[in-house]
Tab-separated table of C-alpha atoms and ligand atoms in Angstrom:
chain	number	residue	atom	x	y	z
A	1	UNK	CA	52.372	109.381	34.948
A	2	UNK	CA	50.094	109.432	37.988
A	3	UNK	CA	49.683	113.239	38.172
A	4	UNK	CA	48.633	113.268	34.537
A	5	UNK	CA	46.156	110.453	35.129
A	6	UNK	CA	44.639	112.329	38.054
A	7	UNK	CA	44.194	115.448	35.949
A	8	UNK	CA	42.409	113.390	33.281
A	9	UNK	CA	40.145	111.653	35.826
A	10	UNK	CA	39.110	115.043	37.188
A	11	UNK	CA	38.728	116.960	33.950
A	12	UNK	CA	38.321	114.610	30.945
A	13	UNK	CA	37.680	111.011	32.083
A	14	UNK	CA	36.622	109.831	28.596
A	15	UNK	CA	39.153	111.725	26.530
A	16	UNK	CA	39.108	111.938	22.754
A	17	UNK	CA	42.860	111.827	22.313
A	18	UNK	CA	44.422	114.006	19.577
A	19	UNK	CA	46.077	110.859	18.176
A	20	UNK	CA	42.642	109.472	17.263
A	21	UNK	CA	41.888	107.005	20.057
A	22	UNK	CA	39.842	107.338	23.261
A	23	UNK	CA	41.511	107.298	26.657
A	24	UNK	CA	39.453	106.177	29.660
A	25	UNK	CA	40.864	106.921	33.106
A	26	UNK	CA	38.292	106.379	35.897
A	27	UNK	CA	37.822	103.041	37.674
A	28	UNK	CA	34.069	102.881	36.921
A	29	UNK	CA	34.392	103.382	33.164
A	30	UNK	CA	37.540	101.255	32.800
A	31	UNK	CA	35.790	98.354	34.572
A	32	UNK	CA	32.672	98.766	32.444
A	33	UNK	CA	34.557	98.822	29.133
A	34	UNK	CA	36.922	95.867	29.725
A	35	UNK	CA	34.141	93.540	30.842
A	36	UNK	CA	31.609	94.632	28.213
A	37	UNK	CA	30.795	91.746	25.856
A	38	UNK	CA	29.735	94.256	23.190
A	39	UNK	CA	33.393	95.267	22.775
A	40	UNK	CA	35.840	93.574	20.390
A	41	UNK	CA	39.581	92.932	20.681
A	42	UNK	CA	40.142	92.326	16.943
A	43	UNK	CA	42.061	95.098	15.211
A	44	UNK	CA	40.291	94.499	11.887
A	45	UNK	CA	37.189	96.022	13.505
A	46	UNK	CA	38.954	99.400	13.686
A	47	UNK	CA	37.759	102.068	11.247
A	48	UNK	CA	40.343	102.406	8.442
A	49	UNK	CA	42.690	105.291	9.262
A	50	UNK	CA	45.976	106.154	10.933
A	51	UNK	CA	45.383	104.216	14.166
A	52	UNK	CA	44.482	101.039	12.335
A	53	UNK	CA	47.439	101.500	9.972
A	54	UNK	CA	49.823	102.009	12.881
A	55	UNK	CA	48.559	98.955	14.723
A	56	UNK	CA	48.665	96.763	11.628
A	57	UNK	CA	52.109	98.024	10.728
A	58	UNK	CA	53.519	97.267	14.135
A	59	UNK	CA	51.854	93.923	14.464
A	60	UNK	CA	53.498	91.309	12.315
A	61	UNK	CA	51.317	88.677	10.696
A	62	UNK	CA	52.137	85.720	12.942
A	63	UNK	CA	49.999	83.128	14.745
A	64	UNK	CA	50.260	85.161	17.963
A	65	UNK	CA	48.649	88.181	16.359
A	66	UNK	CA	46.126	86.236	14.312
A	67	UNK	CA	44.711	83.635	16.669
A	68	UNK	CA	46.010	83.906	20.235
A	69	UNK	CA	43.095	84.153	22.662
A	70	UNK	CA	43.925	87.720	23.638
A	71	UNK	CA	43.121	88.934	20.097
A	72	UNK	CA	40.027	86.809	19.448
A	73	UNK	CA	36.340	87.425	20.149
A	74	UNK	CA	33.718	84.754	20.897
A	75	UNK	CA	33.083	82.094	19.780
A	76	UNK	CA	36.801	81.499	19.013
A	77	UNK	CA	37.876	83.123	22.272
A	78	UNK	CA	35.568	80.938	24.334
A	79	UNK	CA	36.845	77.757	22.693
A	80	UNK	CA	40.558	78.665	22.928
A	81	UNK	CA	40.361	79.900	26.497
A	82	UNK	CA	38.495	76.833	27.714
A	83	UNK	CA	40.966	74.472	26.015
A	84	UNK	CA	43.972	76.177	27.597
A	85	UNK	CA	42.122	76.646	30.882
A	86	UNK	CA	41.630	72.889	31.030
A	87	UNK	CA	45.388	72.344	31.441
A	88	UNK	CA	46.396	75.668	33.013
A	89	UNK	CA	44.381	74.931	36.137
A	90	UNK	CA	44.538	76.300	39.697
A	91	UNK	CA	45.751	72.857	40.756
A	92	UNK	CA	48.591	72.813	38.198
A	93	UNK	CA	49.592	76.279	39.392
A	94	UNK	CA	49.468	75.431	43.107
A	95	UNK	CA	51.651	72.393	42.387
A	96	UNK	CA	54.395	74.784	41.246
A	97	UNK	CA	54.876	76.310	44.701
A	98	UNK	CA	57.702	74.023	45.963
A	99	UNK	CA	59.589	74.502	42.713
A	100	UNK	CA	59.133	78.297	42.864
A	101	UNK	CA	60.320	78.338	46.481
A	102	UNK	CA	63.418	76.329	45.541
A	103	UNK	CA	64.268	78.712	42.681
A	104	UNK	CA	63.750	81.784	44.865
A	105	UNK	CA	65.917	80.412	47.673
A	106	UNK	CA	68.715	79.508	45.268
A	107	UNK	CA	68.646	83.089	43.920
A	108	UNK	CA	68.689	84.480	47.459
A	109	UNK	CA	71.745	82.334	48.299
A	110	UNK	CA	73.606	83.829	45.355
A	111	UNK	CA	72.557	87.346	46.348
A	112	UNK	CA	73.712	86.754	49.931
A	113	UNK	CA	77.140	85.750	48.642
A	114	UNK	CA	77.385	88.817	46.405
A	115	UNK	CA	76.316	91.334	49.073
A	116	UNK	CA	75.100	93.938	46.605
A	117	UNK	CA	73.360	93.255	43.296
A	118	UNK	CA	71.014	94.538	40.619
A	119	UNK	CA	67.830	92.932	41.856
A	120	UNK	CA	66.138	93.207	38.457
A	121	UNK	CA	68.789	91.066	36.800
A	122	UNK	CA	69.657	88.752	39.672
A	123	UNK	CA	66.164	88.117	41.009
A	124	UNK	CA	63.098	89.475	39.179
A	125	UNK	CA	64.051	88.474	35.604
A	126	UNK	CA	65.040	84.806	35.850
A	127	UNK	CA	62.188	83.515	38.028
A	128	UNK	CA	59.100	83.917	35.780
A	129	UNK	CA	61.074	82.680	32.801
A	130	UNK	CA	62.202	79.495	34.512
A	131	UNK	CA	58.757	78.895	36.012
A	132	UNK	CA	56.868	79.123	32.730
A	133	UNK	CA	59.395	77.166	30.661
A	134	UNK	CA	59.421	74.413	33.301
A	135	UNK	CA	55.657	74.354	33.577
A	136	UNK	CA	55.225	74.163	29.814
A	137	UNK	CA	58.045	71.620	29.598
A	138	UNK	CA	60.108	73.443	26.982
A	139	UNK	CA	63.164	71.279	26.310
A	140	UNK	CA	66.522	73.049	26.260
A	141	UNK	CA	64.951	76.451	25.755
A	142	UNK	CA	67.817	78.898	25.143
A	143	UNK	CA	67.120	81.417	27.895
A	144	UNK	CA	69.330	84.159	26.526
A	145	UNK	CA	67.775	84.105	23.065
A	146	UNK	CA	64.218	83.738	24.369
A	147	UNK	CA	64.730	86.742	26.638
A	148	UNK	CA	66.063	88.868	23.786
A	149	UNK	CA	63.074	87.948	21.634
A	150	UNK	CA	60.640	88.735	24.437
A	151	UNK	CA	62.338	92.082	25.017
A	152	UNK	CA	61.889	92.960	21.340
A	153	UNK	CA	58.208	92.023	21.436
A	154	UNK	CA	57.258	94.000	24.513
A	155	UNK	CA	57.601	97.199	22.511
A	156	UNK	CA	54.518	96.153	20.501
A	157	UNK	CA	52.438	96.638	23.650
A	158	UNK	CA	53.168	100.349	23.802
A	159	UNK	CA	50.312	102.703	22.863
A	160	UNK	CA	49.915	104.069	19.323
A	161	UNK	CA	51.680	107.340	18.592
A	162	UNK	CA	54.758	106.668	20.666
A	163	UNK	CA	57.588	107.451	18.284
A	164	UNK	CA	59.935	104.761	19.536
A	165	UNK	CA	57.326	102.106	18.828
A	166	UNK	CA	57.161	103.138	15.178
A	167	UNK	CA	60.830	103.521	14.607
A	168	UNK	CA	61.484	101.426	11.493
A	169	UNK	CA	64.333	99.546	13.149
A	170	UNK	CA	62.077	98.589	16.016
A	171	UNK	CA	59.360	97.436	13.657
A	172	UNK	CA	61.709	95.107	11.831
A	173	UNK	CA	62.979	93.805	15.138
A	174	UNK	CA	59.403	93.060	16.229
A	175	UNK	CA	58.639	91.189	13.020
A	176	UNK	CA	61.835	89.200	13.113
A	177	UNK	CA	61.418	88.387	16.770
A	178	UNK	CA	57.860	87.166	16.234
A	179	UNK	CA	58.833	85.036	13.265
A	180	UNK	CA	61.776	83.510	15.100
A	181	UNK	CA	59.787	82.859	18.238
A	182	UNK	CA	56.914	81.216	16.413
A	183	UNK	CA	59.441	79.071	14.499
A	184	UNK	CA	60.980	78.006	17.794
A	185	UNK	CA	57.570	77.186	19.261
A	186	UNK	CA	56.668	75.071	16.235
A	187	UNK	CA	59.846	73.060	16.648
A	188	UNK	CA	59.273	72.618	20.353
A	189	UNK	CA	55.706	71.429	19.792
A	190	UNK	CA	56.816	68.955	17.112
A	191	UNK	CA	59.462	67.607	19.512
A	192	UNK	CA	56.921	67.369	22.311
A	193	UNK	CA	54.552	65.270	20.178
A	194	UNK	CA	57.313	62.676	19.884
A	195	UNK	CA	58.427	62.965	23.516
A	196	UNK	CA	55.326	63.331	25.666
A	197	UNK	CA	55.896	64.060	29.357
A	198	UNK	CA	54.019	65.290	32.416
A	199	UNK	CA	53.785	68.940	31.435
A	200	UNK	CA	51.420	71.523	29.990
A	201	UNK	CA	52.697	71.335	26.429
A	202	UNK	CA	52.071	67.611	26.302
A	203	UNK	CA	48.593	68.137	27.742
A	204	UNK	CA	47.877	70.798	25.118
A	205	UNK	CA	49.117	68.689	22.212
A	206	UNK	CA	46.993	65.810	23.476
A	207	UNK	CA	43.918	68.003	23.840
A	208	UNK	CA	44.405	68.759	20.174
A	209	UNK	CA	44.762	65.100	19.221
A	210	UNK	CA	41.575	64.279	21.055
A	211	UNK	CA	39.680	66.218	18.426
A	212	UNK	CA	39.107	69.318	20.485
A	213	UNK	CA	39.315	71.548	17.439
A	214	UNK	CA	42.607	73.293	18.119
A	215	UNK	CA	44.495	73.840	14.864
A	216	UNK	CA	48.298	73.682	14.744
A	217	UNK	CA	48.470	77.409	14.242
A	218	UNK	CA	46.189	78.013	17.208
A	219	UNK	CA	48.277	75.750	19.395
A	220	UNK	CA	51.477	77.639	18.516
A	221	UNK	CA	49.729	80.938	19.224
A	222	UNK	CA	48.444	79.925	22.675
A	223	UNK	CA	51.853	78.572	23.700
A	224	UNK	CA	53.531	81.791	22.573
A	225	UNK	CA	50.947	83.778	24.491
A	226	UNK	CA	51.426	81.793	27.698
A	227	UNK	CA	55.147	82.233	27.428
A	228	UNK	CA	54.994	85.981	26.634
A	229	UNK	CA	52.056	87.131	28.756
A	230	UNK	CA	53.514	85.775	31.940
A	231	UNK	CA	57.040	87.009	31.601
A	232	UNK	CA	57.591	90.776	31.763
A	233	UNK	CA	54.357	91.251	33.696
A	234	UNK	CA	55.557	89.027	36.542
A	235	UNK	CA	59.119	90.393	36.394
A	236	UNK	CA	57.688	93.877	36.856
A	237	UNK	CA	55.242	92.879	39.564
A	238	UNK	CA	58.171	91.573	41.608
A	239	UNK	CA	60.483	94.489	40.756
A	240	UNK	CA	57.871	97.222	41.245
A	241	UNK	CA	56.734	95.636	44.499
A	242	UNK	CA	60.260	95.562	45.923
A	243	UNK	CA	60.896	99.180	44.866
A	244	UNK	CA	57.626	100.309	46.452
A	245	UNK	CA	58.559	98.617	49.724
A	246	UNK	CA	62.099	99.996	49.810
A	247	UNK	CA	60.795	103.502	49.185
A	248	UNK	CA	58.250	103.137	52.004
A	249	UNK	CA	60.231	101.893	55.016
A	250	UNK	CA	57.159	102.033	57.303
A	251	UNK	CA	55.420	99.540	54.989
A	252	UNK	CA	58.500	97.325	54.828
A	253	UNK	CA	58.608	97.303	58.642
A	254	UNK	CA	54.887	96.483	58.773
A	255	UNK	CA	55.422	93.494	56.455
A	256	UNK	CA	58.402	92.282	58.468
A	257	UNK	CA	56.381	92.281	61.659
A	258	UNK	CA	53.284	90.769	59.933
A	259	UNK	CA	54.507	88.304	57.287
A	260	UNK	CA	50.916	87.108	56.825
A	261	UNK	CA	50.182	90.417	55.138
A	262	UNK	CA	52.142	89.271	52.061
A	263	UNK	CA	48.985	88.200	50.161
A	264	UNK	CA	47.315	91.586	50.601
A	265	UNK	CA	50.647	93.357	50.031
A	266	UNK	CA	50.892	91.759	46.569
A	267	UNK	CA	47.395	93.083	45.763
A	268	UNK	CA	48.544	96.530	46.878
A	269	UNK	CA	51.704	96.307	44.707
A	270	UNK	CA	49.484	95.362	41.755
A	271	UNK	CA	47.288	98.387	42.475
A	272	UNK	CA	50.052	100.864	43.240
A	273	UNK	CA	52.393	100.162	40.280
A	274	UNK	CA	50.475	98.026	37.810
A	275	UNK	CA	52.832	95.986	35.571
A	276	UNK	CA	50.520	96.680	32.634
A	277	UNK	CA	49.208	100.225	32.721
A	278	UNK	CA	46.739	99.834	29.861
A	279	UNK	CA	44.680	97.479	27.810
A	280	UNK	CA	42.226	98.296	25.050
A	281	UNK	CA	38.959	97.440	23.352
A	282	UNK	CA	37.307	98.326	20.038
A	283	UNK	CA	33.721	99.594	19.719
A	284	UNK	CA	31.413	97.810	17.268
A	285	UNK	CA	28.507	100.274	17.617
A	286	UNK	CA	28.013	103.810	18.981
A	287	UNK	CA	28.991	103.542	22.633
A	288	UNK	CA	27.839	106.060	25.253
A	289	UNK	CA	30.396	106.407	28.050
A	290	UNK	CA	30.373	109.094	30.738
A	291	UNK	CA	29.020	112.168	28.963
A	292	UNK	CA	30.521	111.203	25.605
A	293	UNK	CA	29.471	108.950	22.760
A	294	UNK	CA	32.283	106.912	21.226
A	295	UNK	CA	31.721	106.083	17.532
A	296	UNK	CA	31.911	102.505	16.192
A	297	UNK	CA	35.316	101.229	15.066
A	298	UNK	CA	37.180	103.297	17.686
A	299	UNK	CA	40.135	102.193	19.774
A	300	UNK	CA	39.317	102.638	23.465
A	301	UNK	CA	42.446	102.595	25.628
A	302	UNK	CA	41.467	101.729	29.202
A	303	UNK	CA	44.015	103.002	31.690
A	304	UNK	CA	44.489	100.382	34.389
A	305	UNK	CA	47.210	102.419	36.113
A	306	UNK	CA	44.826	105.346	36.485
A	307	UNK	CA	41.790	103.284	37.539
A	308	UNK	CA	43.949	101.794	40.302
A	309	UNK	CA	44.657	105.267	41.719
A	310	UNK	CA	41.054	106.517	41.482
A	311	UNK	CA	40.173	108.345	44.730
A	312	UNK	CA	36.494	107.580	44.013
A	313	UNK	CA	37.232	103.928	44.875
A	314	UNK	CA	40.425	103.959	46.962
A	315	UNK	CA	39.815	107.144	48.937
A	316	UNK	CA	41.887	110.288	49.468
A	317	UNK	CA	45.119	108.346	50.146
A	318	UNK	CA	44.942	106.403	46.856
A	319	UNK	CA	48.453	107.601	45.975
A	320	UNK	CA	49.927	106.047	49.126
A	321	UNK	CA	51.263	102.514	49.429
A	322	UNK	CA	49.388	100.752	52.253
A	323	UNK	CA	49.955	97.005	52.277
A	324	UNK	CA	47.033	96.481	54.683
A	325	UNK	CA	44.617	98.483	52.521
A	326	UNK	CA	41.231	96.803	52.664
A	327	UNK	CA	40.142	97.591	49.106
A	328	UNK	CA	43.497	96.697	47.518
A	329	UNK	CA	41.793	93.829	45.668
A	330	UNK	CA	39.561	96.269	43.809
A	331	UNK	CA	42.473	96.953	41.449
A	332	UNK	CA	41.954	96.095	37.776
A	333	UNK	CA	45.546	95.048	37.068
A	334	UNK	CA	44.450	91.647	35.729
A	335	UNK	CA	41.563	93.268	33.831
A	336	UNK	CA	38.007	91.897	34.151
A	337	UNK	CA	35.503	89.941	32.085
A	338	UNK	CA	36.113	87.299	29.448
A	339	UNK	CA	39.770	88.261	28.856
A	340	UNK	CA	40.611	88.534	32.578
A	341	UNK	CA	44.227	87.354	33.030
A	342	UNK	CA	44.408	83.579	32.796
A	343	UNK	CA	47.705	83.542	34.709
A	344	UNK	CA	46.703	85.737	37.651
A	345	UNK	CA	47.046	82.911	40.182
A	346	UNK	CA	50.532	82.084	38.916
A	347	UNK	CA	51.651	85.728	38.912
A	348	UNK	CA	50.334	86.198	42.453
A	349	UNK	CA	52.014	83.030	43.678
A	350	UNK	CA	55.407	83.957	42.226
A	351	UNK	CA	55.262	87.465	43.702
A	352	UNK	CA	54.164	86.216	47.133
A	353	UNK	CA	56.967	83.678	47.354
A	354	UNK	CA	59.634	85.954	45.857
A	355	UNK	CA	58.942	89.140	47.811
A	356	UNK	CA	57.948	87.346	51.019
A	357	UNK	CA	61.172	85.332	51.136
A	358	UNK	CA	63.403	88.218	50.040
A	359	UNK	CA	62.146	90.424	52.864
A	360	UNK	CA	62.376	87.660	55.465
A	361	UNK	CA	65.895	86.721	54.438
A	362	UNK	CA	67.575	90.165	54.414
A	363	UNK	CA	66.726	92.384	57.398
A	364	UNK	CA	69.054	95.112	56.107
A	365	UNK	CA	67.862	95.117	52.494
A	366	UNK	CA	68.134	98.675	51.097
A	367	UNK	CA	68.403	100.560	47.800
A	368	UNK	CA	72.074	101.133	46.993
A	369	UNK	CA	71.655	103.634	44.139
A	370	UNK	CA	69.075	105.154	41.816
A	371	UNK	CA	66.455	102.859	40.272
A	372	UNK	CA	66.547	102.982	36.465
A	373	UNK	CA	63.035	102.674	34.939
A	374	UNK	CA	62.475	101.177	31.499
A	375	UNK	CA	60.881	104.373	30.141
A	376	UNK	CA	57.850	102.511	28.788
A	377	UNK	CA	54.290	103.748	29.125
A	378	UNK	CA	52.396	100.453	29.227
A	379	UNK	CA	54.861	97.822	30.445
A	380	UNK	CA	55.888	99.696	33.584
A	381	UNK	CA	58.982	98.422	35.301
A	382	UNK	CA	62.598	98.951	36.243
A	383	UNK	CA	65.653	98.017	34.213
A	384	UNK	CA	67.939	98.236	37.202
A	385	UNK	CA	67.300	97.994	40.960
A	386	UNK	CA	70.627	98.308	42.795
A	387	UNK	CA	70.374	96.985	46.347
A	388	UNK	CA	72.626	95.957	49.182
A	389	UNK	CA	71.650	93.164	51.534
B	401	HEM	C1	45.636	88.508	30.010
B	401	HEM	C2	47.971	91.184	33.309
B	401	HEM	C3	50.667	87.359	34.582
B	401	HEM	C4	48.651	84.817	30.971
B	401	HEM	C5	46.015	89.537	30.835
B	401	HEM	C6	45.369	90.836	30.880
B	401	HEM	C7	46.038	91.593	31.789
B	401	HEM	C8	47.090	90.773	32.331
B	401	HEM	C9	45.767	93.050	32.151
B	401	HEM	C10	44.061	91.159	30.203
B	401	HEM	C11	44.041	91.843	28.935
B	401	HEM	C12	42.661	92.352	28.636
B	401	HEM	O1	41.636	92.165	29.333
B	401	HEM	O2	42.590	93.019	27.629
B	401	HEM	C13	48.885	90.374	33.951
B	401	HEM	C14	49.698	90.805	35.066
B	401	HEM	C15	50.453	89.744	35.434
B	401	HEM	C16	50.116	88.629	34.542
B	401	HEM	C17	49.686	92.186	35.712
B	401	HEM	C18	51.431	89.792	36.573
B	401	HEM	C19	51.781	88.887	37.321
B	401	HEM	C20	50.337	86.332	33.729
B	401	HEM	C21	50.928	84.989	33.775
B	401	HEM	C22	50.369	84.293	32.731
B	401	HEM	C23	49.427	85.179	32.059
B	401	HEM	C24	51.955	84.518	34.791
B	401	HEM	C25	50.596	82.881	32.274
B	401	HEM	C26	51.682	82.249	32.279
B	401	HEM	C27	47.662	85.594	30.410
B	401	HEM	C28	46.828	85.164	29.301
B	401	HEM	C29	45.962	86.239	29.012
B	401	HEM	C30	46.280	87.297	29.959
B	401	HEM	C31	46.887	83.822	28.598
B	401	HEM	C32	44.886	86.297	27.919
B	401	HEM	C33	43.548	85.956	28.470
B	401	HEM	C34	42.442	86.090	27.458
B	401	HEM	O3	42.574	86.845	26.475
B	401	HEM	O4	41.411	85.420	27.633
B	401	HEM	N1	47.041	89.513	31.749
B	401	HEM	N2	49.166	89.075	33.649
B	401	HEM	N3	49.445	86.399	32.687
B	401	HEM	N4	47.306	86.878	30.783
B	401	HEM	FE1	48.171	87.931	32.289
């Protein structure tokens, strides 16, 4: 997609897309729009028409889509985010490091025994799932079923107008998956109320009992969001990062000789192949942007993947992977402003541990066949990463 993004940045940076939404591709405008408090994230603020119909059709009427923090504006957003933020703290995240290291090393042992594997399946997929279910304290979560449900839901993140996303079969799958997942979450929360433990779910249910104004429905929605938002994104950060390194042997060698670069390398992976390529906002009033004026009630798709490659910020070699790039942190892969990713510290930690230890462990790590991408526009990642170690 990156050639197309570049063409848009150069010729039509605030594009009125033929499908009826606006597509913003430069770093300056993307950053302005996502952090602008005058923008809404609630789909009912869209002007009635095909875009609104498509979004409403695809989005089943479940707690996640009604009241999770990512679809609410202030004051609800402020209240929900601060309640969850109170338990999902930097300290709680840092405390996960030994557990993450143990999981990564156990995976690496299995890979060493196998010799050659699909790194997506054997390494990138299981880690974020186990981390978030452990951190939440989800008892006996059925990993296979949860993964299938998550897979079905990721399609709802694709942009409007993509045929596959509006395939009737897919739509039913999305609705069923959401209903089943919210049912599962309700059961888990009910169980947790009777069996409190030292975990995030217990802390959240107790926050609610302490009269902090979190309804049952809101609680279910935030738990679903934590579970969903941190899964495919982190899987793809790890997978895309490993692919980028294996395709750029000079950068892999640089990381091997300077393991302390891993923190900056993860920022560069986020910039270079953002796990989420887009997010969006809705205008509530006429909105001047670049040399255009966007009308109220419009869907503004902000292209993170394009902003991250903008030569105006990252210079003429923006399309190159450089793990020691000084401005790598200027990427907008976690978005900015009030909705800025709540799990960014956890995602960064998992990627640092996973990629850092993988590279250190296998000096002869190499691609053993073609990478198979998932074909998605927004949730960018690989389905299959064949490697030999
Ligand atoms: C929001 C990306 C990992 C939880 C977001 C948004 C982005 C994003 C772009 C903002 C949406 C917007 O402004 O419109 C990523 C990436 C990750 C990642 C690239 C890769 C590692 C995680 C993890 C968790 C998480 C591990 C938690 C377990 C959330 C939550 C929100 C969010 C709760 C909603 C925040 C709000 O609306 O206030 N994420 N995320 N994310 N993310 Fe992440």
